[in-house]
Coordinates of C-alpha atoms and ligand atoms in Angstrom, one line a residue:
M1 CA 41.2 -118.5 -38.7
C2 CA 39.4 -121.7 -39.6
G3 CA 39.3 -122.9 -43.2
I4 CA 36.9 -125.1 -45.1
V5 CA 37.2 -127.2 -48.3
G6 CA 34.6 -129.5 -49.7
I7 CA 34.5 -131.5 -52.9
A8 CA 32.0 -133.7 -54.7
A9 CA 33.5 -135.6 -57.6
R10 CA 33.8 -139.0 -59.3
R11 CA 37.6 -139.3 -58.6
D12 CA 39.7 -139.5 -55.5
V13 CA 39.6 -136.0 -54.0
V14 CA 42.0 -136.4 -51.0
G15 CA 44.9 -134.7 -52.8
N16 CA 42.8 -131.6 -53.6
L17 CA 41.3 -131.4 -50.1
I18 CA 44.8 -131.5 -48.5
Y19 CA 46.1 -128.9 -51.1
G20 CA 43.1 -126.8 -50.2
L21 CA 43.9 -127.0 -46.5
K22 CA 47.6 -126.1 -47.1
A23 CA 46.5 -123.1 -49.2
L24 CA 44.4 -122.0 -46.1
E25 CA 47.2 -122.5 -43.6
Y26 CA 48.1 -118.8 -43.8
R27 CA 44.8 -118.0 -42.1
G28 CA 46.2 -119.4 -38.8
Y29 CA 45.0 -122.7 -37.2
D30 CA 46.0 -125.3 -34.6
S31 CA 44.5 -128.6 -35.9
A32 CA 43.2 -130.1 -39.1
G33 CA 40.9 -132.8 -40.2
I34 CA 39.2 -134.5 -43.1
A35 CA 36.1 -136.7 -43.6
L36 CA 35.5 -138.7 -46.7
I37 CA 32.9 -141.2 -48.0
T38 CA 35.0 -144.3 -48.7
D39 CA 34.2 -148.0 -49.4
Q40 CA 34.4 -148.5 -45.6
G41 CA 31.8 -145.8 -44.8
L42 CA 32.3 -142.4 -43.4
T43 CA 36.0 -142.1 -42.7
R44 CA 37.5 -139.3 -40.5
L45 CA 41.1 -138.4 -39.8
R46 CA 42.1 -135.6 -37.5
A47 CA 45.4 -134.2 -36.2
K48 CA 46.5 -131.6 -33.8
G49 CA 49.2 -129.3 -35.3
K50 CA 50.0 -128.8 -38.9
V51 CA 48.2 -130.1 -42.1
A52 CA 51.5 -132.0 -42.8
E53 CA 50.6 -134.2 -39.8
L54 CA 47.2 -134.9 -41.2
E55 CA 48.7 -135.7 -44.5
Q56 CA 51.1 -138.2 -42.9
L57 CA 48.1 -139.8 -41.2
Q58 CA 46.2 -140.0 -44.5
Q59 CA 49.2 -141.7 -46.2
Q60 CA 49.6 -144.2 -43.3
H61 CA 45.9 -145.2 -43.7
S62 CA 45.9 -144.8 -47.5
V63 CA 42.5 -143.2 -47.3
Q64 CA 40.7 -142.3 -50.5
G65 CA 37.3 -141.0 -51.3
H66 CA 35.3 -139.1 -54.0
T67 CA 33.3 -136.9 -51.8
G68 CA 34.8 -135.1 -48.8
I69 CA 35.1 -132.1 -46.5
A70 CA 38.2 -130.8 -44.7
H71 CA 39.0 -128.2 -42.1
T72 CA 41.7 -126.2 -40.4
R73 CA 40.6 -125.2 -36.9
W74 CA 41.6 -122.1 -34.9
A75 CA 40.4 -122.9 -31.4
T76 CA 37.5 -120.9 -29.9
H77 CA 35.5 -123.4 -27.8
G78 CA 37.7 -126.1 -26.5
V79 CA 41.5 -126.3 -26.5
P80 CA 43.5 -127.3 -29.6
A81 CA 43.3 -131.1 -29.4
E82 CA 42.4 -134.0 -31.7
R83 CA 39.1 -134.5 -30.0
N84 CA 38.1 -130.9 -30.7
A85 CA 39.4 -130.9 -34.3
H86 CA 36.8 -130.9 -37.1
P87 CA 35.0 -132.7 -38.8
M88 CA 32.6 -133.4 -36.0
T89 CA 30.5 -136.5 -36.7
S90 CA 27.2 -137.8 -35.5
R91 CA 26.8 -141.6 -35.2
D92 CA 29.3 -142.2 -38.1
E93 CA 26.7 -140.9 -40.6
I94 CA 27.0 -137.1 -40.6
A95 CA 30.2 -135.1 -40.7
V96 CA 30.3 -131.3 -40.3
V97 CA 33.1 -128.6 -40.5
H98 CA 32.4 -125.2 -39.2
N99 CA 33.9 -121.7 -39.1
G100 CA 32.4 -119.2 -36.6
I101 CA 30.7 -119.4 -33.2
I102 CA 27.3 -120.9 -32.4
E103 CA 26.1 -118.8 -29.5
N104 CA 23.2 -121.0 -28.5
H105 CA 25.2 -124.2 -28.5
A106 CA 24.7 -124.8 -24.7
E107 CA 20.9 -125.0 -24.9
L108 CA 21.1 -127.1 -28.2
R109 CA 23.5 -129.4 -26.4
D110 CA 21.0 -130.0 -23.6
E111 CA 18.2 -130.7 -26.0
L112 CA 20.3 -133.2 -28.0
R113 CA 21.6 -134.9 -24.8
A114 CA 17.9 -135.4 -23.8
K115 CA 17.4 -137.1 -27.2
G116 CA 20.3 -139.5 -26.5
Y117 CA 23.2 -137.9 -28.4
D118 CA 26.6 -138.2 -26.8
F119 CA 29.2 -135.4 -27.1
T120 CA 32.9 -136.2 -27.5
S121 CA 34.2 -132.6 -27.8
E122 CA 34.0 -129.3 -26.1
T123 CA 33.2 -127.5 -29.4
D124 CA 30.1 -125.6 -30.3
T125 CA 30.2 -127.3 -33.7
E126 CA 29.3 -130.8 -32.5
V127 CA 25.7 -129.7 -32.0
I128 CA 25.3 -129.0 -35.7
A129 CA 26.3 -132.6 -36.6
H130 CA 23.8 -134.0 -34.2
L131 CA 21.1 -131.6 -35.2
V132 CA 21.5 -132.6 -38.8
H133 CA 21.5 -136.2 -37.9
A134 CA 18.3 -135.8 -35.8
E135 CA 16.5 -134.1 -38.7
K136 CA 17.6 -136.8 -41.2
A137 CA 16.5 -139.5 -38.8
A138 CA 13.1 -137.8 -38.7
G139 CA 12.9 -138.3 -42.5
K140 CA 14.2 -135.1 -44.0
D141 CA 16.4 -135.0 -47.0
L142 CA 20.0 -133.7 -46.4
L143 CA 19.3 -130.3 -47.9
D144 CA 16.1 -129.8 -45.9
A145 CA 17.8 -131.1 -42.8
V146 CA 20.6 -128.4 -43.1
L147 CA 18.0 -125.7 -43.9
T148 CA 16.1 -126.6 -40.8
V149 CA 19.2 -126.7 -38.6
V150 CA 20.7 -123.4 -39.8
R151 CA 17.5 -121.6 -39.0
R152 CA 18.0 -122.6 -35.4
L153 CA 21.6 -121.5 -35.1
H154 CA 22.4 -118.2 -33.4
G155 CA 25.8 -116.7 -34.1
A156 CA 28.1 -116.9 -37.1
Y157 CA 28.8 -119.9 -39.3
A158 CA 30.1 -121.2 -42.5
I159 CA 29.6 -124.9 -42.6
A160 CA 30.0 -127.9 -44.9
V161 CA 28.0 -131.1 -44.2
L162 CA 28.6 -134.6 -45.5
S163 CA 26.2 -137.5 -45.1
L164 CA 27.0 -141.2 -45.6
Q165 CA 23.6 -141.8 -47.2
D166 CA 24.3 -139.0 -49.7
P167 CA 27.5 -139.8 -51.6
G168 CA 28.5 -137.3 -54.2
R169 CA 26.8 -134.4 -52.3
V170 CA 28.0 -131.7 -49.9
I171 CA 25.8 -129.0 -48.4
G172 CA 27.3 -125.7 -47.4
A173 CA 25.8 -122.7 -45.6
R174 CA 27.0 -119.3 -44.5
K175 CA 26.0 -116.5 -42.2
G176 CA 28.6 -114.1 -40.8
S177 CA 31.6 -116.2 -42.2
P178 CA 32.6 -116.2 -45.8
M179 CA 32.0 -119.2 -48.2
V180 CA 32.3 -119.7 -51.9
M181 CA 31.1 -122.4 -54.3
G182 CA 33.6 -123.4 -57.0
L183 CA 32.3 -124.6 -60.4
G184 CA 34.0 -127.5 -62.2
D185 CA 33.3 -129.8 -65.0
G186 CA 31.6 -132.9 -63.7
E187 CA 32.6 -131.9 -60.1
H188 CA 31.9 -129.1 -57.8
Y189 CA 33.5 -127.5 -54.7
I190 CA 32.9 -125.4 -51.7
A191 CA 35.5 -123.4 -49.6
S192 CA 35.8 -120.6 -47.1
D193 CA 38.3 -118.8 -49.4
I194 CA 39.0 -119.1 -53.1
H195 CA 42.7 -119.8 -52.5
A196 CA 41.8 -123.4 -51.5
L197 CA 40.4 -124.1 -55.0
L198 CA 42.6 -122.1 -57.4
P199 CA 44.4 -125.1 -59.0
I200 CA 41.0 -126.7 -59.8
T201 CA 38.8 -123.8 -60.8
R202 CA 38.8 -120.1 -61.4
R203 CA 34.9 -119.9 -61.5
F204 CA 33.2 -119.0 -58.3
V205 CA 29.9 -118.1 -56.8
Y206 CA 30.1 -116.1 -53.6
L207 CA 27.4 -117.1 -51.2
E208 CA 25.4 -114.3 -49.5
E209 CA 24.3 -114.0 -45.9
G210 CA 21.9 -116.9 -45.1
D211 CA 22.6 -118.8 -48.3
V212 CA 22.6 -122.6 -48.3
A213 CA 24.5 -124.3 -51.2
E214 CA 24.2 -127.8 -52.5
I215 CA 27.1 -129.2 -54.6
T216 CA 26.9 -132.5 -56.3
I217 CA 28.9 -134.1 -59.0
E218 CA 26.5 -132.8 -61.6
R219 CA 25.4 -129.4 -60.3
A220 CA 25.8 -126.5 -57.9
R221 CA 22.8 -124.7 -56.5
V222 CA 22.1 -121.9 -54.0
F223 CA 19.1 -121.5 -51.9
D224 CA 18.1 -118.8 -49.5
I225 CA 17.4 -119.6 -45.9
H226 CA 13.8 -120.4 -46.7
G227 CA 14.9 -123.0 -49.2
V228 CA 14.0 -120.9 -52.3
E229 CA 16.5 -121.4 -55.1
Q230 CA 18.5 -118.3 -55.9
Q231 CA 20.5 -117.2 -59.0
R232 CA 23.9 -115.9 -58.1
K233 CA 26.4 -114.4 -60.4
V234 CA 29.4 -116.5 -61.5
K235 CA 32.7 -114.6 -61.0
E236 CA 36.1 -115.3 -62.6
A237 CA 39.1 -115.1 -60.3
H238 CA 41.8 -112.8 -61.7
F239 CA 44.8 -114.5 -60.1
S240 CA 46.0 -118.0 -60.4
A241 CA 47.5 -120.4 -57.9
D242 CA 51.0 -119.0 -58.8
A243 CA 50.0 -115.6 -57.3
V244 CA 49.9 -117.4 -53.9
E245 CA 53.1 -119.3 -54.3
R246 CA 56.2 -118.4 -52.3
G247 CA 58.6 -118.6 -55.2
E248 CA 62.3 -118.1 -54.4
Y249 CA 61.5 -116.3 -51.1
R250 CA 62.1 -118.0 -47.8
H251 CA 58.8 -116.7 -46.3
Y252 CA 55.6 -115.2 -47.7
M253 CA 56.2 -112.2 -45.5
L254 CA 59.5 -111.5 -47.2
K255 CA 57.9 -111.9 -50.6
E256 CA 55.1 -109.6 -49.7
I257 CA 57.5 -107.0 -48.4
H258 CA 59.4 -107.0 -51.7
E259 CA 56.2 -106.9 -53.7
Q260 CA 55.4 -103.5 -52.2
P261 CA 56.7 -101.2 -55.0
V262 CA 54.5 -103.0 -57.5
A263 CA 51.6 -103.3 -55.1
V264 CA 51.6 -99.5 -54.5
A265 CA 51.9 -98.9 -58.2
D266 CA 48.8 -101.1 -58.7
T267 CA 46.9 -99.2 -56.0
L268 CA 47.6 -96.0 -58.0
E269 CA 47.1 -97.5 -61.5
G270 CA 44.3 -95.8 -63.4
R271 CA 43.6 -93.4 -60.5
L272 CA 46.0 -90.6 -61.3
L273 CA 46.1 -88.7 -64.6
D274 CA 47.9 -85.5 -65.5
G275 CA 48.7 -84.6 -61.9
Q276 CA 45.1 -85.2 -60.8
I277 CA 43.2 -87.9 -59.0
L278 CA 40.5 -89.2 -61.4
T279 CA 37.0 -88.3 -60.2
G280 CA 34.7 -91.2 -59.4
I281 CA 37.4 -93.6 -58.2
F282 CA 35.4 -94.1 -55.0
G283 CA 32.1 -94.8 -56.9
P284 CA 29.8 -92.7 -59.1
Q285 CA 28.0 -90.9 -56.2
A286 CA 31.2 -90.3 -54.3
V287 CA 32.0 -86.8 -55.8
Q288 CA 28.8 -85.4 -54.4
L289 CA 29.1 -87.3 -51.1
L290 CA 32.7 -86.3 -50.4
K291 CA 31.8 -82.7 -51.1
Q292 CA 29.0 -83.0 -48.5
T293 CA 31.2 -84.7 -45.9
E294 CA 31.7 -82.6 -42.8
A295 CA 33.4 -85.2 -40.6
V296 CA 34.9 -88.7 -41.0
Q297 CA 34.7 -91.7 -38.6
F298 CA 37.2 -94.5 -39.2
V299 CA 36.6 -98.0 -37.8
A300 CA 39.1 -100.8 -38.2
C301 CA 41.2 -103.4 -36.4
G302 CA 44.9 -104.3 -36.1
S303 CA 47.1 -102.8 -38.8
S304 CA 44.1 -101.4 -40.6
Y305 CA 43.5 -99.4 -37.5
H306 CA 47.0 -98.0 -37.6
A307 CA 46.5 -97.1 -41.3
S308 CA 43.3 -95.2 -40.3
M309 CA 45.2 -93.3 -37.7
V310 CA 47.6 -92.0 -40.3
A311 CA 44.7 -91.0 -42.4
K312 CA 43.4 -88.8 -39.6
Y313 CA 46.6 -86.7 -39.7
W314 CA 46.3 -86.5 -43.5
I315 CA 42.7 -85.6 -43.8
E316 CA 42.7 -83.1 -41.0
A317 CA 45.7 -81.3 -42.6
L318 CA 44.5 -81.4 -46.2
A319 CA 40.8 -81.2 -46.0
R320 CA 40.3 -79.4 -42.6
I321 CA 37.6 -81.9 -41.6
P322 CA 37.4 -83.4 -38.2
V323 CA 38.3 -87.1 -38.1
S324 CA 37.8 -89.8 -35.4
V325 CA 39.4 -93.2 -35.5
E326 CA 38.2 -96.1 -33.4
I327 CA 39.0 -99.8 -32.9
A328 CA 35.9 -101.7 -34.3
S329 CA 35.5 -104.0 -31.2
E330 CA 35.2 -100.8 -29.0
Y331 CA 33.1 -98.8 -31.4
R332 CA 30.4 -101.5 -31.9
Y333 CA 29.6 -101.5 -28.2
R334 CA 29.6 -97.8 -27.7
D335 CA 26.7 -95.5 -28.2
P336 CA 28.3 -93.1 -30.6
V337 CA 27.1 -89.6 -31.4
V338 CA 27.2 -89.0 -35.1
P339 CA 27.6 -85.4 -36.2
K340 CA 25.6 -84.4 -39.3
N341 CA 27.1 -85.4 -42.7
T342 CA 29.7 -87.8 -41.2
L343 CA 31.3 -90.3 -43.6
L344 CA 31.9 -93.7 -42.1
V345 CA 35.1 -95.3 -43.4
T346 CA 35.9 -98.9 -42.7
V347 CA 39.4 -100.2 -43.4
S348 CA 40.1 -103.9 -43.7
Q349 CA 42.4 -106.1 -45.7
S350 CA 40.1 -109.1 -45.7
G351 CA 36.7 -107.3 -45.6
E352 CA 35.6 -110.2 -43.3
T353 CA 36.9 -109.1 -39.9
A354 CA 33.9 -109.8 -37.6
D355 CA 34.2 -106.7 -35.4
T356 CA 34.6 -104.3 -38.4
L357 CA 31.7 -105.9 -40.2
A358 CA 29.5 -105.7 -37.1
A359 CA 30.5 -102.1 -36.6
L360 CA 29.5 -101.3 -40.2
R361 CA 26.2 -103.0 -39.7
M362 CA 25.5 -101.2 -36.5
A363 CA 26.5 -97.9 -38.0
K364 CA 24.0 -98.2 -40.8
S365 CA 21.2 -97.3 -38.5
L366 CA 23.0 -94.3 -37.0
G367 CA 22.5 -91.8 -39.8
Y368 CA 25.9 -91.6 -41.4
L369 CA 26.1 -89.8 -44.8
A370 CA 27.4 -92.9 -46.4
E371 CA 29.8 -95.9 -45.8
L372 CA 33.1 -96.2 -47.6
A373 CA 35.1 -99.4 -47.5
I374 CA 38.9 -99.4 -48.1
C375 CA 39.5 -103.1 -48.7
N376 CA 41.7 -105.6 -50.5
V377 CA 39.1 -108.2 -51.3
P378 CA 36.5 -107.1 -53.9
E379 CA 34.0 -109.9 -53.1
S380 CA 34.2 -109.4 -49.3
S381 CA 31.1 -108.8 -47.2
L382 CA 32.5 -105.3 -46.2
V383 CA 32.6 -104.2 -49.8
R384 CA 29.3 -105.7 -50.7
E385 CA 27.6 -104.0 -47.8
S386 CA 29.1 -100.5 -48.2
A387 CA 27.8 -97.8 -50.5
L388 CA 31.2 -96.7 -51.6
C389 CA 34.5 -98.6 -51.9
L390 CA 38.1 -98.2 -52.9
M391 CA 40.0 -101.4 -53.5
T392 CA 43.6 -101.4 -52.3
R393 CA 44.7 -104.0 -54.9
A394 CA 47.5 -105.5 -52.8
G395 CA 46.9 -109.0 -54.3
P396 CA 46.7 -112.0 -52.0
E397 CA 48.5 -111.5 -48.7
I398 CA 49.4 -114.8 -47.1
G399 CA 51.7 -113.8 -44.2
V400 CA 49.6 -113.3 -41.1
A401 CA 51.5 -110.1 -40.3
S402 CA 50.2 -107.4 -42.7
T403 CA 52.8 -105.7 -44.9
K404 CA 51.8 -104.9 -48.5
A405 CA 48.1 -104.8 -47.4
F406 CA 49.0 -102.1 -44.8
V407 CA 51.1 -100.1 -47.2
T408 CA 48.5 -100.2 -50.0
Q409 CA 45.8 -99.1 -47.5
L410 CA 47.9 -96.1 -46.7
T411 CA 48.2 -95.4 -50.4
A412 CA 44.5 -95.6 -50.9
L413 CA 43.9 -93.4 -47.8
L414 CA 46.2 -90.7 -49.1
L415 CA 44.2 -90.7 -52.3
L416 CA 41.1 -90.2 -50.1
A417 CA 42.7 -87.5 -48.1
L418 CA 43.8 -85.6 -51.2
E419 CA 40.4 -86.0 -52.9
L420 CA 38.6 -84.8 -49.7
G421 CA 41.1 -81.9 -49.7
R422 CA 40.3 -81.0 -53.3
Q423 CA 36.5 -81.0 -52.5
H424 CA 37.1 -78.8 -49.4
G425 CA 39.3 -76.0 -50.7
L426 CA 42.8 -77.4 -50.5
D427 CA 45.2 -75.0 -52.2
A428 CA 45.9 -76.2 -55.8
T429 CA 49.7 -76.2 -55.3
R430 CA 49.6 -78.4 -52.2
Y431 CA 47.1 -80.7 -54.0
R432 CA 49.4 -81.0 -57.0
D433 CA 52.4 -81.6 -54.7
G434 CA 50.5 -84.4 -53.0
V435 CA 49.7 -86.1 -56.3
T436 CA 53.4 -85.7 -57.3
Q437 CA 54.5 -87.4 -54.1
L438 CA 52.1 -90.2 -54.8
E439 CA 53.5 -90.6 -58.3
H440 CA 57.0 -91.0 -56.7
L441 CA 55.8 -93.5 -54.1
P442 CA 56.6 -96.8 -55.9
Q443 CA 60.2 -95.6 -56.4
A444 CA 60.5 -94.3 -52.8
V445 CA 59.3 -97.7 -51.5
A446 CA 61.8 -99.5 -53.8
D447 CA 64.6 -97.2 -52.4
A448 CA 63.6 -98.0 -48.8
L449 CA 63.9 -101.7 -49.5
K450 CA 67.6 -101.2 -50.3
L451 CA 68.2 -100.9 -46.6
D452 CA 67.7 -104.6 -46.3
P453 CA 71.3 -105.7 -45.8
E454 CA 72.0 -103.1 -43.1
I455 CA 68.8 -104.0 -41.3
R456 CA 69.7 -107.7 -41.3
V457 CA 72.9 -106.8 -39.4
L458 CA 71.0 -104.6 -37.0
A459 CA 68.6 -107.5 -36.3
E460 CA 71.4 -109.5 -34.8
R461 CA 71.5 -107.0 -31.9
F462 CA 67.7 -107.5 -31.3
A463 CA 67.4 -111.3 -31.2
S464 CA 68.3 -111.5 -27.5
K465 CA 66.1 -108.6 -26.4
H466 CA 62.9 -109.0 -24.5
H467 CA 61.5 -105.4 -24.9
A468 CA 61.7 -102.6 -27.4
L469 CA 60.3 -99.0 -27.5
F470 CA 59.2 -97.4 -30.8
L471 CA 59.0 -93.6 -31.0
G472 CA 57.4 -91.3 -33.6
R473 CA 55.7 -88.0 -33.7
G474 CA 52.7 -86.8 -35.7
R475 CA 51.9 -89.0 -38.7
Q476 CA 54.8 -91.2 -37.7
F477 CA 53.3 -92.1 -34.3
P478 CA 50.9 -94.7 -35.9
I479 CA 53.9 -95.9 -38.0
A480 CA 55.8 -96.5 -34.7
M481 CA 52.7 -98.4 -33.5
E482 CA 52.7 -100.5 -36.6
G483 CA 56.5 -101.2 -36.2
A484 CA 55.9 -102.3 -32.6
L485 CA 53.0 -104.5 -33.6
K486 CA 55.0 -106.2 -36.4
L487 CA 57.8 -107.0 -33.9
K488 CA 55.4 -108.4 -31.3
E489 CA 53.5 -110.4 -33.8
I490 CA 56.3 -112.3 -35.4
S491 CA 59.3 -112.2 -33.0
Y492 CA 57.3 -112.3 -29.8
I493 CA 59.4 -109.5 -28.4
H494 CA 57.4 -107.2 -26.2
A495 CA 57.3 -103.9 -28.0
E496 CA 55.5 -100.6 -27.3
A497 CA 55.1 -97.4 -29.3
Y498 CA 54.8 -94.0 -27.9
P499 CA 54.3 -90.5 -29.3
A500 CA 57.9 -89.3 -28.6
G501 CA 56.6 -86.3 -26.6
E502 CA 54.9 -88.7 -24.2
L503 CA 58.2 -90.4 -23.1
K504 CA 58.7 -88.3 -20.0
H505 CA 55.2 -89.2 -18.8
G506 CA 56.1 -92.8 -18.0
P507 CA 58.0 -94.9 -20.5
L508 CA 61.3 -93.1 -19.8
A509 CA 61.3 -95.1 -16.5
L510 CA 61.9 -98.2 -18.7
V511 CA 64.9 -96.8 -20.5
D512 CA 68.3 -98.2 -19.5
E513 CA 71.3 -99.5 -21.4
D514 CA 69.4 -102.8 -22.3
M515 CA 66.4 -101.1 -23.9
P516 CA 66.5 -100.6 -27.7
V517 CA 64.7 -97.4 -28.6
I518 CA 63.7 -97.1 -32.3
A519 CA 62.9 -93.6 -33.5
V520 CA 61.4 -92.7 -36.8
A521 CA 62.7 -89.4 -38.0
P522 CA 61.5 -88.1 -41.4
N523 CA 62.2 -84.6 -42.6
D524 CA 59.1 -82.9 -41.2
H525 CA 58.1 -80.0 -39.0
L526 CA 58.4 -82.1 -35.9
L527 CA 62.0 -83.2 -36.5
E528 CA 63.5 -80.7 -34.0
K529 CA 61.0 -81.8 -31.3
L530 CA 61.9 -85.4 -32.0
K531 CA 65.6 -84.6 -31.6
S532 CA 64.9 -83.4 -28.1
N533 CA 63.1 -86.6 -27.3
I534 CA 66.1 -88.5 -28.6
E535 CA 68.3 -86.6 -26.2
E536 CA 66.1 -87.7 -23.3
V537 CA 66.7 -91.3 -24.3
R538 CA 70.4 -90.7 -24.8
A539 CA 70.7 -89.1 -21.3
R540 CA 69.3 -92.4 -19.8
G541 CA 71.7 -94.6 -21.7
G542 CA 69.1 -96.2 -24.0
Q543 CA 70.3 -98.0 -27.1
L544 CA 69.2 -95.6 -29.9
I545 CA 68.4 -96.8 -33.4
V546 CA 67.2 -94.0 -35.6
F547 CA 65.7 -94.3 -39.1
A548 CA 66.2 -90.8 -40.6
D549 CA 65.7 -89.0 -43.8
K550 CA 69.2 -88.7 -45.3
S551 CA 68.9 -85.0 -46.0
V552 CA 68.5 -84.2 -42.3
S553 CA 70.3 -87.0 -40.5
R554 CA 73.5 -85.2 -39.8
G555 CA 74.3 -85.2 -36.1
I556 CA 71.0 -87.0 -35.2
T557 CA 72.9 -89.9 -33.7
H558 CA 76.2 -90.2 -31.8
P559 CA 79.0 -92.6 -33.0
Q560 CA 78.0 -95.5 -30.7
E561 CA 74.4 -95.3 -31.8
T562 CA 72.8 -96.7 -34.9
L563 CA 71.6 -94.6 -37.8
L564 CA 69.9 -95.9 -40.9
E565 CA 69.4 -93.4 -43.6
L566 CA 66.4 -93.3 -46.0
E567 CA 66.5 -91.4 -49.3
P568 CA 64.7 -88.0 -49.0
C569 CA 61.0 -88.2 -49.8
G570 CA 58.0 -85.9 -49.6
E571 CA 56.5 -85.3 -46.2
L572 CA 53.1 -86.7 -47.1
I573 CA 54.3 -90.1 -48.2
A574 CA 57.0 -90.4 -45.5
P575 CA 54.8 -92.5 -43.2
I576 CA 54.4 -95.1 -46.0
V577 CA 58.1 -95.1 -46.8
F578 CA 59.3 -95.3 -43.2
T579 CA 57.0 -98.4 -42.7
I580 CA 59.3 -100.4 -44.9
P581 CA 62.5 -100.6 -42.7
L582 CA 60.4 -101.4 -39.7
Q583 CA 58.8 -104.4 -41.5
L584 CA 62.3 -105.6 -42.5
L585 CA 63.6 -105.2 -38.9
S586 CA 60.8 -107.4 -37.4
Y587 CA 61.2 -109.9 -40.3
H588 CA 64.9 -110.4 -39.7
V589 CA 64.6 -110.5 -36.0
A590 CA 61.9 -113.2 -36.3
V591 CA 64.1 -115.2 -38.7
L592 CA 67.0 -115.1 -36.2
K593 CA 64.7 -116.1 -33.4
G594 CA 63.5 -119.0 -35.4
T595 CA 59.8 -118.3 -35.0
D596 CA 57.1 -119.3 -37.5
V597 CA 57.2 -116.0 -39.4
D598 CA 54.2 -116.5 -41.7
Q599 CA 52.0 -118.2 -39.1
P600 CA 52.9 -116.7 -35.8
R601 CA 51.6 -118.6 -32.7
N602 CA 48.0 -117.9 -31.6
L603 CA 47.3 -115.4 -34.4
A604 CA 45.0 -115.6 -37.4
K605 CA 45.1 -113.7 -40.7
S606 CA 41.4 -113.0 -40.9
V607 CA 39.6 -112.8 -37.6
T608 CA 36.0 -113.9 -38.5
V609 CA 34.9 -114.4 -34.9
E610 CA 34.3 -111.7 -32.3
Ligands
G6P701 C1 44.3 -109.8 -37.9 C2 45.5 -109.8 -38.8 C3 46.1 -108.4 -38.9 C4 45.0 -107.5 -39.4 C5 43.7 -107.5 -38.5 C6 42.6 -106.8 -39.2 O1 44.6 -109.5 -36.6 O2 46.5 -110.7 -38.2 O3 47.2 -108.4 -39.8 O4 45.5 -106.2 -39.4 O5 43.3 -108.9 -38.4 O6 42.2 -107.5 -40.4 P1 41.6 -106.8 -41.6 O7 41.4 -107.9 -42.6 O8 40.2 -106.3 -41.2 O9 42.5 -105.7 -42.1

């Protein structure tokens, strides 16, 4: 989604602003812009499309400036077009960039029109620029003007504001959308995501809900929404700009797929010892709370929702506790009934997904036992607002389509399922076997990656397809859903997943000799059932592609069909291992189709609006 960078310095900051926008490209966007204080006044450049187009424009005009704000926009109000790209300006004196949605923009627009302000865009953001201008024109200082304006905004925002009369100063504010302040030496920064600033600083202050930040050349200060100065902790970022470089890989997604053995090992690092899960990895009070837990409610979106679905199978089998899983955008508008001692678990890579956050906030008044966040970003709102958390430690994920974040979520969720199992009478042998399987996981993921050359060949048969069906049973059904989602997201092929037993209730009507049907066949208690479903597809002439555990693959396919064999692995970790070939398949199909693999059309990495 949208990205923000702002810098106040004594030197030309254009290069760093453009770098910051490029670092935020992964979030998904459709236009970009920059505003600077230059010798000519407040200069603004905007371009539809990629940041590279904005950069070209900047080079043509050789614009330079020592204070500036920049933005990548993912359209919500108003089509992707230059006129709707941020920064929005007011009377060439105020420039504003904004992430989020201002819900009361229509009434503010009417009020501003009555005061003589003209609107040049369809965005909700333009009202902020004019409101700040009006407050300044009434005599307020820039900081006071922004404080007054944000109190009037309904909805979600992270903003950065620049004023011609205030060179060397940028004001930021957040509510509902993330924002950090970066600390430099004789210069200061603001951004919606630390990646934008990593080459220039590793020291950050994470703004809290309602905070307003003032950065100048000399100092960086934070105020609450009432204008009272606040002391916020300075945090050091643990990874450098290199961690978000693509290196030798053609795409971030490919890099992230190949990072998975290490990512999974990082998720497990320091959490297993002598065949046991270390107590307290979910937080100090967790041991008691997990013991008390009588039911679990998962809430998540996208791939995180699929990971939660797998967790339902694991927890119900290992801990014998009922589990419900719901998409956050549905859950938040329901009137859920919460059984006694239910643990709420939110799962999110970013920890900033608007619907998941809203669901967490709503759930807090519903009497859950506690909230646990399974998340990849330690400083995220979701983690900060949850009583318990388990970090997935995938490292920065840049490709919009989730790969290593999903696989590390699954790893963290299997830890949770085994821990709940231990607290709820899971037989010691099964518990130990589960931990042993987890210990083997990094190797099992590395083995699965070896299928890459075969999958690349298989992908050639897919590139001309318009539809695909993914089948799985039990814990592999959500993995089939994730496989279908990956294919849709990056190759734009329509793909659907079904529990294989459901085939005959509808989807079988779609099967003919043109329809690729991908089945996920691990060595589990449902294998024989799956084989019958494969027969149903075969009988209708579907093009069968089966990913099977090598130890049970004999006879599962016929000679004209495709069989890809995975090394045998434990039943519990099989959903994680079988995810890998499906990621590789969608990756290679997308490359053959020539789509924008890392930034697929219309999608965003972190969906911070509803
Ligand atoms: C977007 C991303 C998906 C992700 C989903 C949930 O749609 O493109 O990859 O699964 O958001 O994001 P979260 O950060 O909450 O896991």
